[in-house]
mmCIF file of C-alpha atoms and ligand atoms in Angstrom:
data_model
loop_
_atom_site.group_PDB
_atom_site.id
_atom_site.type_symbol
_atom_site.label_atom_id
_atom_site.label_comp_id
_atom_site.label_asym_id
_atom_site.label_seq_id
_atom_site.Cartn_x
_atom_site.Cartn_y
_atom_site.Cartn_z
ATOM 1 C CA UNK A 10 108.431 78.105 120.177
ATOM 2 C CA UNK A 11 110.569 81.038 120.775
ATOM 3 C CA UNK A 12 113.151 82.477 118.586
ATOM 4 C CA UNK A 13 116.041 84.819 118.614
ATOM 5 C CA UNK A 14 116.404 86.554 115.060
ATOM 6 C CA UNK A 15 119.888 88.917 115.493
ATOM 7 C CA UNK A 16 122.104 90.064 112.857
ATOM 8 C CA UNK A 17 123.350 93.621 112.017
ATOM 9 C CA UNK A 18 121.347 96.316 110.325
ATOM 10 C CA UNK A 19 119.927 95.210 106.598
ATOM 11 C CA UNK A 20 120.860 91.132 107.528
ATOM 12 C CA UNK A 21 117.272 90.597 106.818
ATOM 13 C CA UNK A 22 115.789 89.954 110.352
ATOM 14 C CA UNK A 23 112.170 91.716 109.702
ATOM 15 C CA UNK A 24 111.895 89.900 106.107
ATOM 16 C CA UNK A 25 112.867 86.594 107.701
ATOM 17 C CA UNK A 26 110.656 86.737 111.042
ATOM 18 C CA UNK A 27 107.607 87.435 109.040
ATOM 19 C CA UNK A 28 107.969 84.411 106.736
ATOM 20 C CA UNK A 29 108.586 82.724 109.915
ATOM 21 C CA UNK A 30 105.563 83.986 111.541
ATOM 22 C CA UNK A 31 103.485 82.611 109.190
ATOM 23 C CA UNK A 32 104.998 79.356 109.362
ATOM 24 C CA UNK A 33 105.027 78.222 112.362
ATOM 25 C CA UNK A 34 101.981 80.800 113.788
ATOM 26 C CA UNK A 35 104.497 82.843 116.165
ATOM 27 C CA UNK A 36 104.129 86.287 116.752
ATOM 28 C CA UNK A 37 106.830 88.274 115.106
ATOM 29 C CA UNK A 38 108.105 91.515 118.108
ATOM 30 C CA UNK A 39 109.986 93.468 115.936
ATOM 31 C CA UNK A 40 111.337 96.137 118.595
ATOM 32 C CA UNK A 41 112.080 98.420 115.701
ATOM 33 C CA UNK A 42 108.861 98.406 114.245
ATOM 34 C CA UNK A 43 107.022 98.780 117.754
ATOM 35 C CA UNK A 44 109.197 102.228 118.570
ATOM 36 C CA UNK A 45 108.450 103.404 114.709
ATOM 37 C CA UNK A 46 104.626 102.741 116.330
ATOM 38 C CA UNK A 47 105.330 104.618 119.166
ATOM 39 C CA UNK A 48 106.786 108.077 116.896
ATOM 40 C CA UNK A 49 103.875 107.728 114.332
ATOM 41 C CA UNK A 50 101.593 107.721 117.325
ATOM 42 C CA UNK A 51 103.551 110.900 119.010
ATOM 43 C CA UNK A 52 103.261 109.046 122.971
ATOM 44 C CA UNK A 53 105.809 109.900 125.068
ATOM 45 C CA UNK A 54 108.214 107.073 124.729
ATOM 46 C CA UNK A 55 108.305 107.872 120.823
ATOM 47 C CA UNK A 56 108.754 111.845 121.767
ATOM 48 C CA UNK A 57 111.734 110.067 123.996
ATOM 49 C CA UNK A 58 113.600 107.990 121.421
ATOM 50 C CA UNK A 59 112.968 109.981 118.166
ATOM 51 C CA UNK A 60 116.332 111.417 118.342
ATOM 52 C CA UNK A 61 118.384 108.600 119.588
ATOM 53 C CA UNK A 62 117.036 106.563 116.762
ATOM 54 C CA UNK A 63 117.787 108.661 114.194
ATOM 55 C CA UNK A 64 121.004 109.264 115.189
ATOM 56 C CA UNK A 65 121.532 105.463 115.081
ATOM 57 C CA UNK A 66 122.258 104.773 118.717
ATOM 58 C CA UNK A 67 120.694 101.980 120.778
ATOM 59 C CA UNK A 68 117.530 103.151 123.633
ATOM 60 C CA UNK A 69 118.030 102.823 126.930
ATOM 61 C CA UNK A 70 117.537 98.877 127.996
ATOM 62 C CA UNK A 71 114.749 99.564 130.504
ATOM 63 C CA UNK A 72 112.930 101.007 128.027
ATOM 64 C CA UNK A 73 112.836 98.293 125.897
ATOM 65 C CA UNK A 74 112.716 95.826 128.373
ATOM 66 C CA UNK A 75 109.426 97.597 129.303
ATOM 67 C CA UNK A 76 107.676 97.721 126.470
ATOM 68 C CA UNK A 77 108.819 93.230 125.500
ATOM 69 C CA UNK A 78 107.870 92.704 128.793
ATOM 70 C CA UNK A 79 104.100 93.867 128.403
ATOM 71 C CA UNK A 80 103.463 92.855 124.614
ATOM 72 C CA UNK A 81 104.716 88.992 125.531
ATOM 73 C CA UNK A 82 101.536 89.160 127.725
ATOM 74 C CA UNK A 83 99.316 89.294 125.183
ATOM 75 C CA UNK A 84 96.949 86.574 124.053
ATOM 76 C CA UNK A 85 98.769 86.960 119.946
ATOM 77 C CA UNK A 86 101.841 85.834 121.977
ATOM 78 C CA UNK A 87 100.624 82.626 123.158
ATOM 79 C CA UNK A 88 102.254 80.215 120.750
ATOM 80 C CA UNK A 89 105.818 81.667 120.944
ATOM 81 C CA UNK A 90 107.541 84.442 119.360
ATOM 82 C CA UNK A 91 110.342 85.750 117.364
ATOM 83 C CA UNK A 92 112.035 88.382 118.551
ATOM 84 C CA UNK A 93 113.320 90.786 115.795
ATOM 85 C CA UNK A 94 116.210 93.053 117.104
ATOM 86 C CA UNK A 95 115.621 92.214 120.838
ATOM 87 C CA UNK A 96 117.850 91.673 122.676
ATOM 88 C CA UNK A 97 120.483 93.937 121.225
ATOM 89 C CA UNK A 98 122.871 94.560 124.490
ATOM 90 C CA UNK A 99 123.698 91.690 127.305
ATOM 91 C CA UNK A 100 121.527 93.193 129.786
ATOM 92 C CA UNK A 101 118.692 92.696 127.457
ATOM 93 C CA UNK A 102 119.223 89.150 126.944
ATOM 94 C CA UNK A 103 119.707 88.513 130.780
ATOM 95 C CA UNK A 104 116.165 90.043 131.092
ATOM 96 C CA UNK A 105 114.814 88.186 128.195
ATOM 97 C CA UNK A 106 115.902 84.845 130.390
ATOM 98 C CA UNK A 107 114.421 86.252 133.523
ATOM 99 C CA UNK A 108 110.869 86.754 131.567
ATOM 100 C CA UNK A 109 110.928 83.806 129.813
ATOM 101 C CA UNK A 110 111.506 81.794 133.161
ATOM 102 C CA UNK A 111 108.855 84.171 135.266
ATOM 103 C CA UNK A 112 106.579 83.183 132.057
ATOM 104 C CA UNK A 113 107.304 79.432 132.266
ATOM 105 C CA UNK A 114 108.677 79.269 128.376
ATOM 106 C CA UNK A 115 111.994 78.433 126.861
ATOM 107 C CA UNK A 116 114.230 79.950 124.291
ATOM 108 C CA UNK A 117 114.492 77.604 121.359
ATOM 109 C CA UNK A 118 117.006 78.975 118.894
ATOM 110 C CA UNK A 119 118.635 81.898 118.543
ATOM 111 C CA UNK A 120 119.645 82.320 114.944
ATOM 112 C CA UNK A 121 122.459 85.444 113.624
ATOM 113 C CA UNK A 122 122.186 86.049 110.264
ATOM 114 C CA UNK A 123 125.965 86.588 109.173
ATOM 115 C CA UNK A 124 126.435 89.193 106.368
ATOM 116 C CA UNK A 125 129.122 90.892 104.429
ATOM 117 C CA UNK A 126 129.192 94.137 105.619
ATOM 118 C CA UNK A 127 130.764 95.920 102.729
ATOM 119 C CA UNK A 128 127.442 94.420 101.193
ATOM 120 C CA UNK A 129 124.991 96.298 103.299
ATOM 121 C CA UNK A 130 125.199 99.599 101.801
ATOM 122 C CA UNK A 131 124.098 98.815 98.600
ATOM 123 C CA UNK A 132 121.232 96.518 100.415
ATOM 124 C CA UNK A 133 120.033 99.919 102.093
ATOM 125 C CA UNK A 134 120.058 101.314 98.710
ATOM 126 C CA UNK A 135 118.284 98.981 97.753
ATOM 127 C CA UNK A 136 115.587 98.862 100.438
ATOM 128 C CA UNK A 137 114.849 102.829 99.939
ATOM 129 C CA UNK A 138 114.448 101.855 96.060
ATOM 130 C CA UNK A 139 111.871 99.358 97.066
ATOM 131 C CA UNK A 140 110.142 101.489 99.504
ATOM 132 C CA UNK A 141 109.578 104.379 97.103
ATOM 133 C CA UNK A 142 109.137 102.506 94.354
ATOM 134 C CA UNK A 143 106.100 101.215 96.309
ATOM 135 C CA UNK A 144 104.902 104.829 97.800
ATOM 136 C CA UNK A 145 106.245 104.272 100.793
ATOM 137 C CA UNK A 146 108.269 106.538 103.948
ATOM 138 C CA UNK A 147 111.884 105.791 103.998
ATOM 139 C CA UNK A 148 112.700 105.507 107.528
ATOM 140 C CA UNK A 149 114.400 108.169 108.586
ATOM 141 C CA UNK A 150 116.933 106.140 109.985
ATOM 142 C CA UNK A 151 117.590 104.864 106.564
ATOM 143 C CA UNK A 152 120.691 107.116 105.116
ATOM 144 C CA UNK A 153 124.270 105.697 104.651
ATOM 145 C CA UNK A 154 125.729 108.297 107.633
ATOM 146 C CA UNK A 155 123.100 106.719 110.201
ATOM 147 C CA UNK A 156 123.707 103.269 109.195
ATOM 148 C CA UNK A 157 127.096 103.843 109.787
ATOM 149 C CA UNK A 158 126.492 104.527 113.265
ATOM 150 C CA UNK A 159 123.861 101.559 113.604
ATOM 151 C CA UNK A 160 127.026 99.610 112.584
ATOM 152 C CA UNK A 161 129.070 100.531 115.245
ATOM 153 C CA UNK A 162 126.250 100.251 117.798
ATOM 154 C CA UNK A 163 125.756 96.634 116.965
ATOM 155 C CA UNK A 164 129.841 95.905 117.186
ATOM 156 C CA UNK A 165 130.174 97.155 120.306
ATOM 157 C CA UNK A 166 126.962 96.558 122.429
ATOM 158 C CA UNK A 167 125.236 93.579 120.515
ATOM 159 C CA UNK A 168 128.207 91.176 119.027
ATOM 160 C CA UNK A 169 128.616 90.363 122.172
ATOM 161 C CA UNK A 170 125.460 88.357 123.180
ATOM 162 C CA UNK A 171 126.714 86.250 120.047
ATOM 163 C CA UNK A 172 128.980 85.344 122.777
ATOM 164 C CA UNK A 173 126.514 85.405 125.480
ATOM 165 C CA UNK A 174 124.060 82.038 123.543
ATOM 166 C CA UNK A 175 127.310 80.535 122.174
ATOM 167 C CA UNK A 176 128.526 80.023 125.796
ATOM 168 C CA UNK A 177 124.867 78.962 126.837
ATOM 169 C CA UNK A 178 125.113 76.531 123.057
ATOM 170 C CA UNK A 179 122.130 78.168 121.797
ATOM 171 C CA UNK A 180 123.928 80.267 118.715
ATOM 172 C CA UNK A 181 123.238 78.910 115.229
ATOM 173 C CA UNK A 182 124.711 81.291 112.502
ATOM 174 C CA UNK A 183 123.076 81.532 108.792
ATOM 175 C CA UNK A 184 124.763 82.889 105.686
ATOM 176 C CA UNK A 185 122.437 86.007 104.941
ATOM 177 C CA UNK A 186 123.778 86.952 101.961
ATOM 178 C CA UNK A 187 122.260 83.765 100.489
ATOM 179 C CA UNK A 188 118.686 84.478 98.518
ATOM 180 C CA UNK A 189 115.541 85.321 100.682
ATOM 181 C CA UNK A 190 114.556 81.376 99.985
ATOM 182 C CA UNK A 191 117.822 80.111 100.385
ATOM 183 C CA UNK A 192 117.448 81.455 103.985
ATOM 184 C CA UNK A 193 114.697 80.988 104.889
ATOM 185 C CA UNK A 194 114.767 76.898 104.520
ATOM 186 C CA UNK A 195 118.144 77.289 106.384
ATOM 187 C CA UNK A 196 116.419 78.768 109.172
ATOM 188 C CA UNK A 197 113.464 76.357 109.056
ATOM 189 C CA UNK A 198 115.326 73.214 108.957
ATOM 190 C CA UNK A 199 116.918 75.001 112.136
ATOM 191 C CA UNK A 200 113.460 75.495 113.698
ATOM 192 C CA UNK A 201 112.269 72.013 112.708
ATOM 193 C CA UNK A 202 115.162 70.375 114.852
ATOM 194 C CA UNK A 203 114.584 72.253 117.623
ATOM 195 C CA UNK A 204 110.862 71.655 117.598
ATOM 196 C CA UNK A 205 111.786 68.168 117.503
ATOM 197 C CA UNK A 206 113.985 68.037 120.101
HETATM 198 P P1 ADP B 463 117.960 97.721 112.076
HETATM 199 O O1 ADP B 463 118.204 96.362 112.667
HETATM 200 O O2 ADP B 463 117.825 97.701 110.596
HETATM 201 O O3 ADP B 463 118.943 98.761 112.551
HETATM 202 P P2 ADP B 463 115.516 98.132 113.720
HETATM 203 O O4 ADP B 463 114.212 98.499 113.125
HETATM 204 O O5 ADP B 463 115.636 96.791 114.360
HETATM 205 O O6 ADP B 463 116.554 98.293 112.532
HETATM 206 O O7 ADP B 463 115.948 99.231 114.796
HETATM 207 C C1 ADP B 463 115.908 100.606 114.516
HETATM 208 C C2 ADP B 463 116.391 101.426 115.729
HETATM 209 O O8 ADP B 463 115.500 101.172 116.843
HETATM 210 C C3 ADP B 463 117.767 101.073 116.280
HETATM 211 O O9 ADP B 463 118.794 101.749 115.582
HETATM 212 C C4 ADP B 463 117.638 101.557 117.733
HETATM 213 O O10 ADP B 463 117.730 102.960 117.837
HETATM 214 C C5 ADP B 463 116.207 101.187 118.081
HETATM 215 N N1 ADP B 463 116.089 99.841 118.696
HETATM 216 C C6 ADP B 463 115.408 98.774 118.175
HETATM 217 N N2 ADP B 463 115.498 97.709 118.984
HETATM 218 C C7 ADP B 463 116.264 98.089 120.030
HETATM 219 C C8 ADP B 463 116.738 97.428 121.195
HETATM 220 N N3 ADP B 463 116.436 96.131 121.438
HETATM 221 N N4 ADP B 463 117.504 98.120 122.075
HETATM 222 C C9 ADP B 463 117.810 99.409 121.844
HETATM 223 N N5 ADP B 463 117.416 100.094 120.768
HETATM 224 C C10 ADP B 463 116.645 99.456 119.859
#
């Protein structure tokens, strides 16, 4: 099975799609997380997109499309996976299609978590709260003047491929500002028709 997670920054994505991973034994990509992986590990992609992430803007498509393109190779991809914050522009989910055909899989359900986004502020709050409560590293990209700007990158380069699945009847929209649980089961009775279908 292979899922589409989108929603703007703080929706919940990465919480959802790793309760989701679990459940159904899909490998969560969280795009995010694996150019976070690439900074930590100083390569030269993360030397690359350092800056462009912390200022909140989106990294060049072929870069991304790269680095999908080999980890949906691997064996931990087998059963399906859930793409966290991929794609994020319409070029990206044109080449999501074109792998998924060249890889002989399907797209099962793409799921946007809708949010209030006067809401989201106080969730980022929030998550940097949690995080150092728990000796953790904010992300740098965590600060109320950079999520403005990861605002305005997902209103004008990734509400469209809302547009993009609705067209193709693939767009099922969940009210994120439910509880974590409350969301979840909305998502998996989601998942469970599709996997029936
Ligand atoms: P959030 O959804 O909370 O903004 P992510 O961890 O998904 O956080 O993404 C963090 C940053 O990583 C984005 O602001 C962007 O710079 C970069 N990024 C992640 N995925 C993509 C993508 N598919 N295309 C372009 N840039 C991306």
């Amino acid at each position: 099975m292979n899922v589409i997670i989108m929603g703007p920054p703080g929706a919940g994505k990465g919480t959802q799609s790793k309760r989701l991973e679990e459940k159904y034994d899909i490998k969560q990509l969280s795009t995010g997380e694996m150019l976070r992986a690439e900074i930590e590990s100083k390569s030269a992609l993360g030397r690359e997109v350092e800056s462009i992430m912390d200022r909140g803007e989106l990294v060049p498509d072929e870069l991304i499309i790269a680095l999908i393109e080999s980890r949906m190779s691997h064996s931990d991809c087998k059963n399906g996976v859930i793409f966290d914050g991929f794609p994020r522009t319409v070029a990206q989910a044109e080449a999501l299609d074109e792998m998924l055909e060249s890889h002989g899989r399907t797209l099962d359900a793409v799921i946007a978590l809708s949010v209030d986004e006067a809401k989201l502020v106080d969730r980022l709050h929030t998550r940097i709260a949690e995080t150092q409560a728990a000796g953790g590293a904010v992300r740098s990209d965590d600060n109320e003047d950079t999520l403005r700007r990861r605002l305005e990158e997902y209103h004008d380069k990734t509400a469209p491929i809302s547009r993009y699945y609705a067209d193709r009847n693939m767009l099922q929209t969940v009210d994120g500002m439910q509880p974590i649980a409350a969301v979840e089961s909305a998502i998996a009775a989601i998942l469970d028709r599709a996997r029936a279908a």
